[in-house]
mmCIF file of C-alpha atoms in Angstrom:
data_model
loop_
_atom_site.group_PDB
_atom_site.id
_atom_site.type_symbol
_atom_site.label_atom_id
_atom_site.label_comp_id
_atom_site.label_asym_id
_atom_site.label_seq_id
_atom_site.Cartn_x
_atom_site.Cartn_y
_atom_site.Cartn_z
ATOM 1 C CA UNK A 1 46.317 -91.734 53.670
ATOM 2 C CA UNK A 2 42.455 -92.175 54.205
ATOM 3 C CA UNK A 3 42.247 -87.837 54.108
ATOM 4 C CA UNK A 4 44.195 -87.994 50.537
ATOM 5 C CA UNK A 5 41.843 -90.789 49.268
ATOM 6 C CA UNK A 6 38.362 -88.989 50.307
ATOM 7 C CA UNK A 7 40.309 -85.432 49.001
ATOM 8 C CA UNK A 8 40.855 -87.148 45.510
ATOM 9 C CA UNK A 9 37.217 -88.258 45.516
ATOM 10 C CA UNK A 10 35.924 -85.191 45.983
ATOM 11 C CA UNK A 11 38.065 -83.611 43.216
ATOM 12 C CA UNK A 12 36.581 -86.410 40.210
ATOM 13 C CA UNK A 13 33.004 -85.717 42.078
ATOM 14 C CA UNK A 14 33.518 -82.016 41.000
ATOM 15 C CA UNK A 15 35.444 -82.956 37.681
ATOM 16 C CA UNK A 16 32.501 -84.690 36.657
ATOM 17 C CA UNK A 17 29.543 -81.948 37.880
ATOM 18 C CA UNK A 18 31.115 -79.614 35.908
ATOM 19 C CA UNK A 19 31.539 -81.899 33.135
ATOM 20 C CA UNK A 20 27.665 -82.617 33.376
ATOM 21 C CA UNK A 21 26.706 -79.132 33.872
ATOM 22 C CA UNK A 22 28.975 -78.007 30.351
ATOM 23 C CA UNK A 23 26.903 -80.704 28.644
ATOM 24 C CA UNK A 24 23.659 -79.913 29.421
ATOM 25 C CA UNK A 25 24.698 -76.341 28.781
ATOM 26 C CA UNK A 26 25.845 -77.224 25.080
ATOM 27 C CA UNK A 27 22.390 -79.588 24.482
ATOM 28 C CA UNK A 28 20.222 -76.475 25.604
ATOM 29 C CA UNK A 29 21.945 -73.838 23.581
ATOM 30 C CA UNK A 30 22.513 -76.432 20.372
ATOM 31 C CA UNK A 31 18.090 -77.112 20.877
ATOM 32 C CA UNK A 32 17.389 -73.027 21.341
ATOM 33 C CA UNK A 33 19.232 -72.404 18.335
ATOM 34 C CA UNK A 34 18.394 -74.908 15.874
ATOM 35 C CA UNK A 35 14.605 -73.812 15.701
ATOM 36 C CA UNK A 36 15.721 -69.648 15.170
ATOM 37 C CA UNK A 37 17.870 -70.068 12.833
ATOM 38 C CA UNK A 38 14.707 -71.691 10.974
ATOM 39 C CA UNK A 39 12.438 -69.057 11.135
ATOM 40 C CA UNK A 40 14.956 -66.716 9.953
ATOM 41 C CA UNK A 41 15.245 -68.247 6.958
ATOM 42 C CA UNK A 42 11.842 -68.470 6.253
ATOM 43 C CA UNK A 43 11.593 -64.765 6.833
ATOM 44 C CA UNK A 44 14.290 -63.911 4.541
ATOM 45 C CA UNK A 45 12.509 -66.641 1.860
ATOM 46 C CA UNK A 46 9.061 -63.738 2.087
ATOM 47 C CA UNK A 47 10.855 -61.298 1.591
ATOM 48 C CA UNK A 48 12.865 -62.551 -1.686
ATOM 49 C CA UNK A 49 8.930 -63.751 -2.731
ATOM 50 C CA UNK A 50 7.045 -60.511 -1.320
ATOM 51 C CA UNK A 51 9.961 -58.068 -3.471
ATOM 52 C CA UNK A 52 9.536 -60.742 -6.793
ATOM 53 C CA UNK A 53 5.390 -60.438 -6.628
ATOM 54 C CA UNK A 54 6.374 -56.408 -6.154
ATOM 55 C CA UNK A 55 8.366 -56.006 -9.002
ATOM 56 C CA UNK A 56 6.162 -58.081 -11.547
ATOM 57 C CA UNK A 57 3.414 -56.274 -10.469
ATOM 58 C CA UNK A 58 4.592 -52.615 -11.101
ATOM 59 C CA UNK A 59 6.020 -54.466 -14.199
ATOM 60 C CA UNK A 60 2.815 -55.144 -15.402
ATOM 61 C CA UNK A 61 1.464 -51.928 -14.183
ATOM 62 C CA UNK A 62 3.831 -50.069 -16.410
ATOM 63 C CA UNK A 63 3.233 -51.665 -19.337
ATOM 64 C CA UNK A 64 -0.380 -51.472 -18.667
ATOM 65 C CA UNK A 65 0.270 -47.858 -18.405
ATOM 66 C CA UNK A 66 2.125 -47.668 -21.047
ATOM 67 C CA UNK A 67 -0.712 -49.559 -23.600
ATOM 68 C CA UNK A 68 -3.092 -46.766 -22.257
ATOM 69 C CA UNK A 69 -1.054 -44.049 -23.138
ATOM 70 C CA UNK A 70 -0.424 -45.588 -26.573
ATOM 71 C CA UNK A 71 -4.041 -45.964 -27.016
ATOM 72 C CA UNK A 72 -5.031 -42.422 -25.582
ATOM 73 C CA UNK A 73 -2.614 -41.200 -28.083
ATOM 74 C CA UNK A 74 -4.448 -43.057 -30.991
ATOM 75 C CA UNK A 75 -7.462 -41.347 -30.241
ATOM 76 C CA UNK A 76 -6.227 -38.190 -30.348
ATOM 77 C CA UNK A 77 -4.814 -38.502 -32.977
ATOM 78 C CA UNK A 78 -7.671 -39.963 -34.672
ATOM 79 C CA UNK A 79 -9.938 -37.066 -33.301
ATOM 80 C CA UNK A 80 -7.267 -34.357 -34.569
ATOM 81 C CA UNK A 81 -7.382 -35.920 -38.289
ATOM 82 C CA UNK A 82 -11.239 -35.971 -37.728
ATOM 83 C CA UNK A 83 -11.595 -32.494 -36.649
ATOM 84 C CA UNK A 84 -8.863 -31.325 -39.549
ATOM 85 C CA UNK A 85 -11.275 -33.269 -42.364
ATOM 86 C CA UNK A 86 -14.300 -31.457 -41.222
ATOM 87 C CA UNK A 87 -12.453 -28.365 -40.964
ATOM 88 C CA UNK A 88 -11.116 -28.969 -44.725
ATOM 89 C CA UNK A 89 -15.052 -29.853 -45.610
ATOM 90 C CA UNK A 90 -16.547 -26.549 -43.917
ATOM 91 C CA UNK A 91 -13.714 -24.182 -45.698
ATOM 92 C CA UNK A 92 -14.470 -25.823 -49.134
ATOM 93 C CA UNK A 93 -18.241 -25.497 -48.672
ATOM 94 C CA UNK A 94 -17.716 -21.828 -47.332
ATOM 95 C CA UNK A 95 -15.052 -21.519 -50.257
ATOM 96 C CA UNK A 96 -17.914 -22.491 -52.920
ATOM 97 C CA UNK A 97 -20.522 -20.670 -51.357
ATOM 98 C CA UNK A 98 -18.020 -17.233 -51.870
ATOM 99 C CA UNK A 99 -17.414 -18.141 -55.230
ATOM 100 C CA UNK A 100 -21.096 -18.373 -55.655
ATOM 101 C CA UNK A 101 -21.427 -15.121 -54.772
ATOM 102 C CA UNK A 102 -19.143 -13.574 -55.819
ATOM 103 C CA UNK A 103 -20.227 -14.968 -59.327
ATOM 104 C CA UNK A 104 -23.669 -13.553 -58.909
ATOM 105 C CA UNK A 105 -22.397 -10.257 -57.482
ATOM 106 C CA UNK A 106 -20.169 -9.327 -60.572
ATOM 107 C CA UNK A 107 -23.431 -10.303 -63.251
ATOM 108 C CA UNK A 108 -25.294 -8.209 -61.234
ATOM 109 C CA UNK A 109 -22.803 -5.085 -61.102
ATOM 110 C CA UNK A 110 -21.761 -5.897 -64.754
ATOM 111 C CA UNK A 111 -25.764 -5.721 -66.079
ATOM 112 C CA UNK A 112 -26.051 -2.198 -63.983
ATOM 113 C CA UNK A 113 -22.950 -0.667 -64.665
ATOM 114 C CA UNK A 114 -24.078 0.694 -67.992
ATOM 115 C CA UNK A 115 -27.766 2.332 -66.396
ATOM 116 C CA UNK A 116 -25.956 3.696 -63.693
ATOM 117 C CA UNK A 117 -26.799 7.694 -63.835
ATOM 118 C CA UNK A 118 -25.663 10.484 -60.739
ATOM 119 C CA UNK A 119 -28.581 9.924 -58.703
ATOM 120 C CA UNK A 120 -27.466 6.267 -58.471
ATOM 121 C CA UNK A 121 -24.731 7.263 -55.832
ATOM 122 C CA UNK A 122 -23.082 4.757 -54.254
ATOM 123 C CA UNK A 123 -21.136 5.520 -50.764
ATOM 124 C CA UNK A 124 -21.776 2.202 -49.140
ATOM 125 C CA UNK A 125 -22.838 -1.041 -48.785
ATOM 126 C CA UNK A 126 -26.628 0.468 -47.402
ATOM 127 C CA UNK A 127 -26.356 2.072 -51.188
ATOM 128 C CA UNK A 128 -26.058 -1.013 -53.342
ATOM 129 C CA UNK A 129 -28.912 -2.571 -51.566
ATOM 130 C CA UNK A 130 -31.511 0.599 -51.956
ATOM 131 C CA UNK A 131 -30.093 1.584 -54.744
ATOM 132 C CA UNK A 132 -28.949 -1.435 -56.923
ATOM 133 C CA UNK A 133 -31.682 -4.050 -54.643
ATOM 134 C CA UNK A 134 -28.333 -6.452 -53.801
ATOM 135 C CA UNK A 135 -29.210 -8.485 -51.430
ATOM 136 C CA UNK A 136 -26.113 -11.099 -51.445
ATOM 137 C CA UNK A 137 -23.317 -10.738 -48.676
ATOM 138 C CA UNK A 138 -20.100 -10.642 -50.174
ATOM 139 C CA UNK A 139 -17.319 -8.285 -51.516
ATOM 140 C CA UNK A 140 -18.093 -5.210 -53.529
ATOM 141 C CA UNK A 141 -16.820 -2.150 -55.175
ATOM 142 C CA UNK A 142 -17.575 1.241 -54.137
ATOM 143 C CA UNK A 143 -16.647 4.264 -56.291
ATOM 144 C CA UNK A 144 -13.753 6.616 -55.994
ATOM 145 C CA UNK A 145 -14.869 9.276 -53.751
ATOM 146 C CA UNK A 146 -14.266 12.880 -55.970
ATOM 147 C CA UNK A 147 -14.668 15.251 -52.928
ATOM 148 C CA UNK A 148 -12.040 12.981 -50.761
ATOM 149 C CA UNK A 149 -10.168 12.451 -53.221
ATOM 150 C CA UNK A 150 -10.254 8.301 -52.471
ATOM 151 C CA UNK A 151 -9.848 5.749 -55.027
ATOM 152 C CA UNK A 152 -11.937 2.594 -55.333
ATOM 153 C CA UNK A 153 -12.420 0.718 -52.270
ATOM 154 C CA UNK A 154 -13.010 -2.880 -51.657
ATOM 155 C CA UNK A 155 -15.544 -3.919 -48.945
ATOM 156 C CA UNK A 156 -17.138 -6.940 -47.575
ATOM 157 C CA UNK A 157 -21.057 -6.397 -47.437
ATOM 158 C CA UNK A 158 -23.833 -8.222 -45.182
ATOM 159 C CA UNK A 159 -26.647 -7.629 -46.690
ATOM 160 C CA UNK A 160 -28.802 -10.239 -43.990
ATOM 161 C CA UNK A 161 -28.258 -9.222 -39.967
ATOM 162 C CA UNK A 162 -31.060 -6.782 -39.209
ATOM 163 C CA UNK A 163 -32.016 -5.770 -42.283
ATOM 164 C CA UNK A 164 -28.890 -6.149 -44.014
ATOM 165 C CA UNK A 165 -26.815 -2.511 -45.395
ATOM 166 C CA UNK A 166 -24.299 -2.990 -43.297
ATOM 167 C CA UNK A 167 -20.374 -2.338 -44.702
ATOM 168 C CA UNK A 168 -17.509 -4.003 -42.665
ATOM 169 C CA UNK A 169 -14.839 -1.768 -41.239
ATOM 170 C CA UNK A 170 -12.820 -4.909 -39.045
ATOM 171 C CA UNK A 171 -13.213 -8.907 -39.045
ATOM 172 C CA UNK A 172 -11.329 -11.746 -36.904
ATOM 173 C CA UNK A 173 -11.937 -14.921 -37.634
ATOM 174 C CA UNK A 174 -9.141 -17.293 -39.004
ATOM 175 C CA UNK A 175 -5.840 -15.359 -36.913
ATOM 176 C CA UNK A 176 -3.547 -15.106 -40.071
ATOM 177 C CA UNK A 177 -3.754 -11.597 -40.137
ATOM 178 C CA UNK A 178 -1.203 -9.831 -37.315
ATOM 179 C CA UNK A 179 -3.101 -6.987 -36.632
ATOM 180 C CA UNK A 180 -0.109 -5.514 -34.770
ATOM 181 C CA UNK A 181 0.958 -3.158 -37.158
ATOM 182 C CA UNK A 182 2.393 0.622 -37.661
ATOM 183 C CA UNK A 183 0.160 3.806 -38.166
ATOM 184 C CA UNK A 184 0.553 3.812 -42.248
ATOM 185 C CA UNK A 185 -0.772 0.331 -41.948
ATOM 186 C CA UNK A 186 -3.986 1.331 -39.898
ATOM 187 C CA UNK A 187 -4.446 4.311 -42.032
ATOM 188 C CA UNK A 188 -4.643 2.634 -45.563
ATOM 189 C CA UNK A 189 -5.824 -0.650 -44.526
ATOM 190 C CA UNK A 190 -4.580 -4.459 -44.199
ATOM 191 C CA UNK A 191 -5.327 -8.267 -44.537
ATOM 192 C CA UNK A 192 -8.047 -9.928 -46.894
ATOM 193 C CA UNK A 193 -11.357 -8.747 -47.095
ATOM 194 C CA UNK A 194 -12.942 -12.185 -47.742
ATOM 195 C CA UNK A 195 -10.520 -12.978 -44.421
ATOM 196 C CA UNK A 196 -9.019 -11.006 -41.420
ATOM 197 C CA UNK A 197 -9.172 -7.084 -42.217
ATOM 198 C CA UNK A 198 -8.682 -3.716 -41.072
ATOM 199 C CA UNK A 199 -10.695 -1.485 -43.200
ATOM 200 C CA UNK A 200 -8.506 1.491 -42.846
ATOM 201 C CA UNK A 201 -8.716 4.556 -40.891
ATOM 202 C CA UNK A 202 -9.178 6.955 -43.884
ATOM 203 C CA UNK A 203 -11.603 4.616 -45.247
ATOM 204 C CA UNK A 204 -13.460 4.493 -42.388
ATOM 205 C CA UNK A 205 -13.652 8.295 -41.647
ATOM 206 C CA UNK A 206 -14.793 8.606 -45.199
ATOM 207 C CA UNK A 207 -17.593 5.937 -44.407
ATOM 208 C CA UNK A 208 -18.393 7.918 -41.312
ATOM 209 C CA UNK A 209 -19.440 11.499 -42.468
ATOM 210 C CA UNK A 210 -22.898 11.478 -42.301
ATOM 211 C CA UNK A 211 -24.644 9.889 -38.990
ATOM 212 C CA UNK A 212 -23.332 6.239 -38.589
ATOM 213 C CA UNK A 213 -24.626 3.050 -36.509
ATOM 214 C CA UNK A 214 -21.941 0.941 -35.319
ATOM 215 C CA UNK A 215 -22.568 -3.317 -34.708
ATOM 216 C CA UNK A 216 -20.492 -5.052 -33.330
ATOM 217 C CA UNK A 217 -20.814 -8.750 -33.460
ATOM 218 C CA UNK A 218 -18.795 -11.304 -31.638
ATOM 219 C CA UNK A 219 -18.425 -15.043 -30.389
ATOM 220 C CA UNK A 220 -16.238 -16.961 -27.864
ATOM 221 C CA UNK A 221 -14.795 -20.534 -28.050
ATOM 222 C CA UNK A 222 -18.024 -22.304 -26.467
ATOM 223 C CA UNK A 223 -19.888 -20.918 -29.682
ATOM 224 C CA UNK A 224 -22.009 -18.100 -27.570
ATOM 225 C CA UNK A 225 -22.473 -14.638 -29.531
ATOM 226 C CA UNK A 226 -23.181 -11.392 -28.288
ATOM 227 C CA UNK A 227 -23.301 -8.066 -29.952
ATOM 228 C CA UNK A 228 -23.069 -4.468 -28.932
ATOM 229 C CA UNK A 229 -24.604 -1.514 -31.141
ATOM 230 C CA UNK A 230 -24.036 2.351 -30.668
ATOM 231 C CA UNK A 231 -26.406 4.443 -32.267
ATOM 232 C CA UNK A 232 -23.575 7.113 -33.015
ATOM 233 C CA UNK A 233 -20.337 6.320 -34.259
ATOM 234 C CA UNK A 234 -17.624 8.361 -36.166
ATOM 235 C CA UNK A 235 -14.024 8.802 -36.616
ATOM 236 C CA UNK A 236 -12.058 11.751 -37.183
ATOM 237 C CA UNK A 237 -9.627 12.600 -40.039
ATOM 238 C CA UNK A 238 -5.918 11.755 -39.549
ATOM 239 C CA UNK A 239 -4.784 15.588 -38.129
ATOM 240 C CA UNK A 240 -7.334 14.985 -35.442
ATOM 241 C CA UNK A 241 -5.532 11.371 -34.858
ATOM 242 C CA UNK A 242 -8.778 9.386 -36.188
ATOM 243 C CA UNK A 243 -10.609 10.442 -32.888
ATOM 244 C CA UNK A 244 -13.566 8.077 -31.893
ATOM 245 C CA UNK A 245 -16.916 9.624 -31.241
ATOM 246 C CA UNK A 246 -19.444 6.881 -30.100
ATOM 247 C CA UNK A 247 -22.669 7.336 -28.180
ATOM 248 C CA UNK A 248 -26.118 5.091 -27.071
ATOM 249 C CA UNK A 249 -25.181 1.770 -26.651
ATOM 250 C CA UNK A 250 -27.767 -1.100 -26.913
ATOM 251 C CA UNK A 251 -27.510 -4.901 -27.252
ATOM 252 C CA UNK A 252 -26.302 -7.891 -24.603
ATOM 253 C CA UNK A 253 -22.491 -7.701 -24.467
ATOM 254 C CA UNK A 254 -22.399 -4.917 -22.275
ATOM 255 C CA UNK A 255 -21.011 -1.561 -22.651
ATOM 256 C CA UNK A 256 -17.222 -2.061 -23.520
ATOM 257 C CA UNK A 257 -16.329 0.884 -25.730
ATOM 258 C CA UNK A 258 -17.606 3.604 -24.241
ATOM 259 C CA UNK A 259 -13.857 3.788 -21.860
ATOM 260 C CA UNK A 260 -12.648 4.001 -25.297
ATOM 261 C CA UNK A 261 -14.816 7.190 -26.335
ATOM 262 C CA UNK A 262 -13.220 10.843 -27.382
ATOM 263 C CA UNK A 263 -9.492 9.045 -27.509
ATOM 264 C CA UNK A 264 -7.142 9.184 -30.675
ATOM 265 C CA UNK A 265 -6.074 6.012 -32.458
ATOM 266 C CA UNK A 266 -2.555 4.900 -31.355
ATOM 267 C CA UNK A 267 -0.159 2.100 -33.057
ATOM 268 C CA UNK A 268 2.876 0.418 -31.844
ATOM 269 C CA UNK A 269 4.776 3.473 -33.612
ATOM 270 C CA UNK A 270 2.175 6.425 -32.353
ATOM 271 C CA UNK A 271 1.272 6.400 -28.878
ATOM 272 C CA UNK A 272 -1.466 8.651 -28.697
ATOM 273 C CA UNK A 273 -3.160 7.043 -25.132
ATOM 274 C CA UNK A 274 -3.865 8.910 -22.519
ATOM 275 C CA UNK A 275 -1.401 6.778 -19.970
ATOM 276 C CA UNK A 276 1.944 6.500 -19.411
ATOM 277 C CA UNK A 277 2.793 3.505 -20.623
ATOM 278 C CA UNK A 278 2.376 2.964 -24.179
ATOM 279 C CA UNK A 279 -0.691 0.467 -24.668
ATOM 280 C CA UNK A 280 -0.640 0.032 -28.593
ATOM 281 C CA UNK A 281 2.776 -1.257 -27.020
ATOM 282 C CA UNK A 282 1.484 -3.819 -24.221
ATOM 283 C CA UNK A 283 -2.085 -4.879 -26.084
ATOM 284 C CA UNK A 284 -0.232 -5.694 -29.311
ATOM 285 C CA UNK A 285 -2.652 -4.025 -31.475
ATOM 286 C CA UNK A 286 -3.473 -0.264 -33.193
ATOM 287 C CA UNK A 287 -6.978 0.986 -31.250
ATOM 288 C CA UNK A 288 -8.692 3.802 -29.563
ATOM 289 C CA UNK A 289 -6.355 3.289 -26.608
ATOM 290 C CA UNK A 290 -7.508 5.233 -23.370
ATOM 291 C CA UNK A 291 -5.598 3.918 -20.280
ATOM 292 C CA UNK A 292 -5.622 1.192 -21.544
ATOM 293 C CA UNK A 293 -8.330 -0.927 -22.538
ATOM 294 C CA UNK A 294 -11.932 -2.271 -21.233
ATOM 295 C CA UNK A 295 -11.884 -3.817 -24.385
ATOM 296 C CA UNK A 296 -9.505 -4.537 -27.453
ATOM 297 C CA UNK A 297 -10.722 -5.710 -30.544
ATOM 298 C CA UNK A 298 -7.764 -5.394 -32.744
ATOM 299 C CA UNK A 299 -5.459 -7.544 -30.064
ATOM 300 C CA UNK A 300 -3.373 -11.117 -30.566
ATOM 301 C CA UNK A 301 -5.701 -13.615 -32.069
ATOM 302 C CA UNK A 302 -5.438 -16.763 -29.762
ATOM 303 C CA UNK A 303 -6.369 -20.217 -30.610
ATOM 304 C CA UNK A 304 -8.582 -22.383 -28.436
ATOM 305 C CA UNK A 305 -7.043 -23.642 -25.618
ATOM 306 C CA UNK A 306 -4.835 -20.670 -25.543
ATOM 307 C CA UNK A 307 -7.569 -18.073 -25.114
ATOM 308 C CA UNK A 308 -7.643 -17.589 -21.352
ATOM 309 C CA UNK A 309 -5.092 -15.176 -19.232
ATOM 310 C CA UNK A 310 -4.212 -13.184 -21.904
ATOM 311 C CA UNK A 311 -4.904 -9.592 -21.741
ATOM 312 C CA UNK A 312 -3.256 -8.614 -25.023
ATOM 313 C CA UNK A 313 -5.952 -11.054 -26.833
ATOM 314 C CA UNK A 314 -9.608 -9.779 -28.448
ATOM 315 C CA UNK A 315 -10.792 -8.712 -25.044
ATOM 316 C CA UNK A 316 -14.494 -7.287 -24.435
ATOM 317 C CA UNK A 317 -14.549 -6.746 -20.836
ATOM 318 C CA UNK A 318 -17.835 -6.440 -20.572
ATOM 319 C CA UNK A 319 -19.133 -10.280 -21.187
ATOM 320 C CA UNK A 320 -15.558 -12.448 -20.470
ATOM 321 C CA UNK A 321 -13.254 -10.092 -18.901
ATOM 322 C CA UNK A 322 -10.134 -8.810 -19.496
ATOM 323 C CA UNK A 323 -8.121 -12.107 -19.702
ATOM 324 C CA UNK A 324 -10.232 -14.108 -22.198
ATOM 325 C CA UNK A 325 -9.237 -13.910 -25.964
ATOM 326 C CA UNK A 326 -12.584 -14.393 -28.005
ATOM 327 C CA UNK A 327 -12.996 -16.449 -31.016
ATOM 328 C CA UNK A 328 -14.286 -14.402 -33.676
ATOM 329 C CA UNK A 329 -15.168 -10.248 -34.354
ATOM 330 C CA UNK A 330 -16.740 -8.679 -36.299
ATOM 331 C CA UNK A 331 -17.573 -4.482 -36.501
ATOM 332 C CA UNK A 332 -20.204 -2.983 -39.156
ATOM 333 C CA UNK A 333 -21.600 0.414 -39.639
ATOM 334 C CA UNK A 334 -24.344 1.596 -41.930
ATOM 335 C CA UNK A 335 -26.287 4.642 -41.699
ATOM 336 C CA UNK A 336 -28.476 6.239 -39.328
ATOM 337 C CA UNK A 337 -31.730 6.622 -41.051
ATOM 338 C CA UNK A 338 -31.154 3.217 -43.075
ATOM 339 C CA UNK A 339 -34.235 1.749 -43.995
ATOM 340 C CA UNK A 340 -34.472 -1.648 -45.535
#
C-alpha cells in the first residue's frame, strides 16, 4: 500500500512538470510574438506612406510636365505667328518695290518705243541696258525674233550683279512652281517670271546663239550663297534634244555641271540620259541628265527643315552634297564680250 502511495506521487509530480513546462512554453511564445507582429505593421504602415508620397509626386510631376508643354507650345506658336507677320511684311515691301519697277520700266519702254530704229536691236536683257541705258531689275519685253520665227518673250532682267546684263533662263525661290513637268512644258516654258520659272528650252537656245556666259547663283537654308560661272554655255535646238555645251568654270561652289556637259535634256516623258534607269524619273525634274546627277537644279523644292536626305531636291554636289535641298536658285546668261 506504501508502493501505490509513492507510485501516485510520482504520477501528480510529473502531471504538474509538464503542466509547468506547457506554461512557460505558452508565456515565451505569447512574449516572442507580440513584439513581431508590431514591426510588421509598421512596415506595412511605410509602405502605404512611401507608395502615397510616390504617387503625389509623379502627380505633380505630370502636371508640371504637362504646364511646360502647354507653355512650350505657346511659344511656338507665338514665334510661328511672328515669323508669318514678318514674312507678310517682307513680301509686301518686295511686292511694292516690283510694282515700283515695274512702273518705271514701262515709262521708260513707252518714251523709247517711238525712237526705236533697226540698229536699236534688242535680243536680250545685255541689249536694253547698252542700248536703251535700263538699269532697273525687273521684267521686260524682248521682240519677236523674225529669223526664229519666236514671238515676244517675257524675261526677268538683273541689271546689278557684276555689271548687270544678265537675262534669267531658271529661278527657285518660293516652291509653288512643280518643276516636274513633261517635254512640251520644258520646251515653251512654265511658272511666273516675277516667281518660280523655267525660261524654256527654245527660248533659251534662241538666247544662246552667239557666245554666252552662264551664272549661276544660289543659297542654302543658313543664308550662305555661292555661285558658279562658265565662260561658255549653249544649248542646242530641239532635233539635237537641247544638248548642253558648257566650258571654264570659275567661282566658289565648285564645279557641279560639268558631269552634266554634252548630254540631251530629258523629262519625266523623254528619257534621254545616258543610264539605265530613267533619272528625269527618280530626280523629279526635266535637266541635262547624265547618269544621273552631280547636281540638279530643276529638282523638288523642299522647305526648311525638310531639306536634308533628299536626293531628288535642288542638289549642287559640289558645296552640300547630294542629299541637301538648297533654298533658293537662280541661273543667268548674258553675252560673252558684254561690257557694262
Amino acid at each position: 500500500m506504501f508502493k501505490q502511495r509513492r507510485a501516485s506521487l510520482r504520477k501528480q509530480d510529473r502531471a504538474w512538470v509538464r503542466s509547468s513546462n506547457f506554461t512557460e512554453s505558452q508565456e515565451e511564445t505569447g512574449t516572442s510574438e507580440a513584439p513581431k507582429s508590431q514591426c510588421c505593421i509598421e512596415v506595412r504602415s511605410l509602405k502605404v506612406q512611401v507608395a502615397n508620397l510616390t504617387s503625389i509626386l509623379d502627380e505633380m510631376s505630370h502636371k508640371q510636365e504637362t504646364e511646360l508643354m502647354s507653355v512650350f507650345r505657346q511659344i511656338m506658336e507665338l514665334d510661328k505667328q511672328n515669323r508669318q507677320q514678318e514674312a507678310r511684311v517682307t513680301e509686301a515691301e518686295s511686292k511694292y518695290s516690283e510694282i515700283n519697277n515695274r512702273v518705271e520700266i514701262m515709262q521708260l519702254q513707252t518714251l523709247q518705243s517711238a525712237t526705236q530704229t533697226s540698229s536699236d536691236a534688242i535680243y536680250d536683257c545685255s541689249s536694253l541696258l547698252n542700248s536703251k541705258n535700263y538699269k532697273i531689275s525687273g521684267e521686260y519685253k524682248l521682240p519677236k525674233d523674225e529669223f526664229l520665227g519666236t514671238p515676244e518673250l517675257s524675261v526677268f532682267c538683273d541689271m546689278e550683279t557684276n555689271g548687270g546684263g544678265w537675262t534669267l533662263i531658271q529661278r527657285r525661290k518660293v516652291g509653288l512652281t512643280s518643276f516636274n513637268q513633261d517635254w512640251k512644258q520644258y520646251k515653251n516654258g512654265f511658272g511666273s517670271i516675277r516667281g518660280d520659272f523655267w525660261l524654256g528650252n527654245d527660248n533659251i537656245f534662241r538666247l544662246t546663239r552667239q557666245p554666252t556666259v552662264l551664272r549661276i547663283e544660289m543659297e542654302d537654308w543658313e543664308g550662305q550663297r555661292r555661285y558658279a560661272e562658265y565662260g561658255f554655255f549653249t544649248v542646242s535646238n530641239e532635233l539635237n534634244s537641247y544638248k548642253l555645251f558648257l566650258a571654264n568654270y570659275s567661282g566658289n561652289a565648285g564645279d557641279s555641271l560639268r558631269y552634266h556637259n554634252n548630254t540631251n535634256f530629258s523629262t519625266m516623258n523623254k528619257d534621254n540620259d545616258k543610264c539605265v534607269d530613267h533619272c528625269a524619273s527618280m530626280r523629279k525634274g526635266g535637266y541635262w541628265y547624265n547618269c544621273c546627277t552631280d547636281s540638279n537644279l530643276n529638282g523638288v523644292f523642299y522647305r526648311y527643315g525638310q531639306h536634308t536626305k533628299k536626293s531628288d531636291g535642288i542638289n549642287w554636289y559640289g558645296w552640300h552634297g547630294s542629299n541637301y535641298s538648297l533654298k533658293k536658285v537662280e541661273m543667268k546668261i548674258r553675252p560673252v564680250d558684254f561690257q557694262p
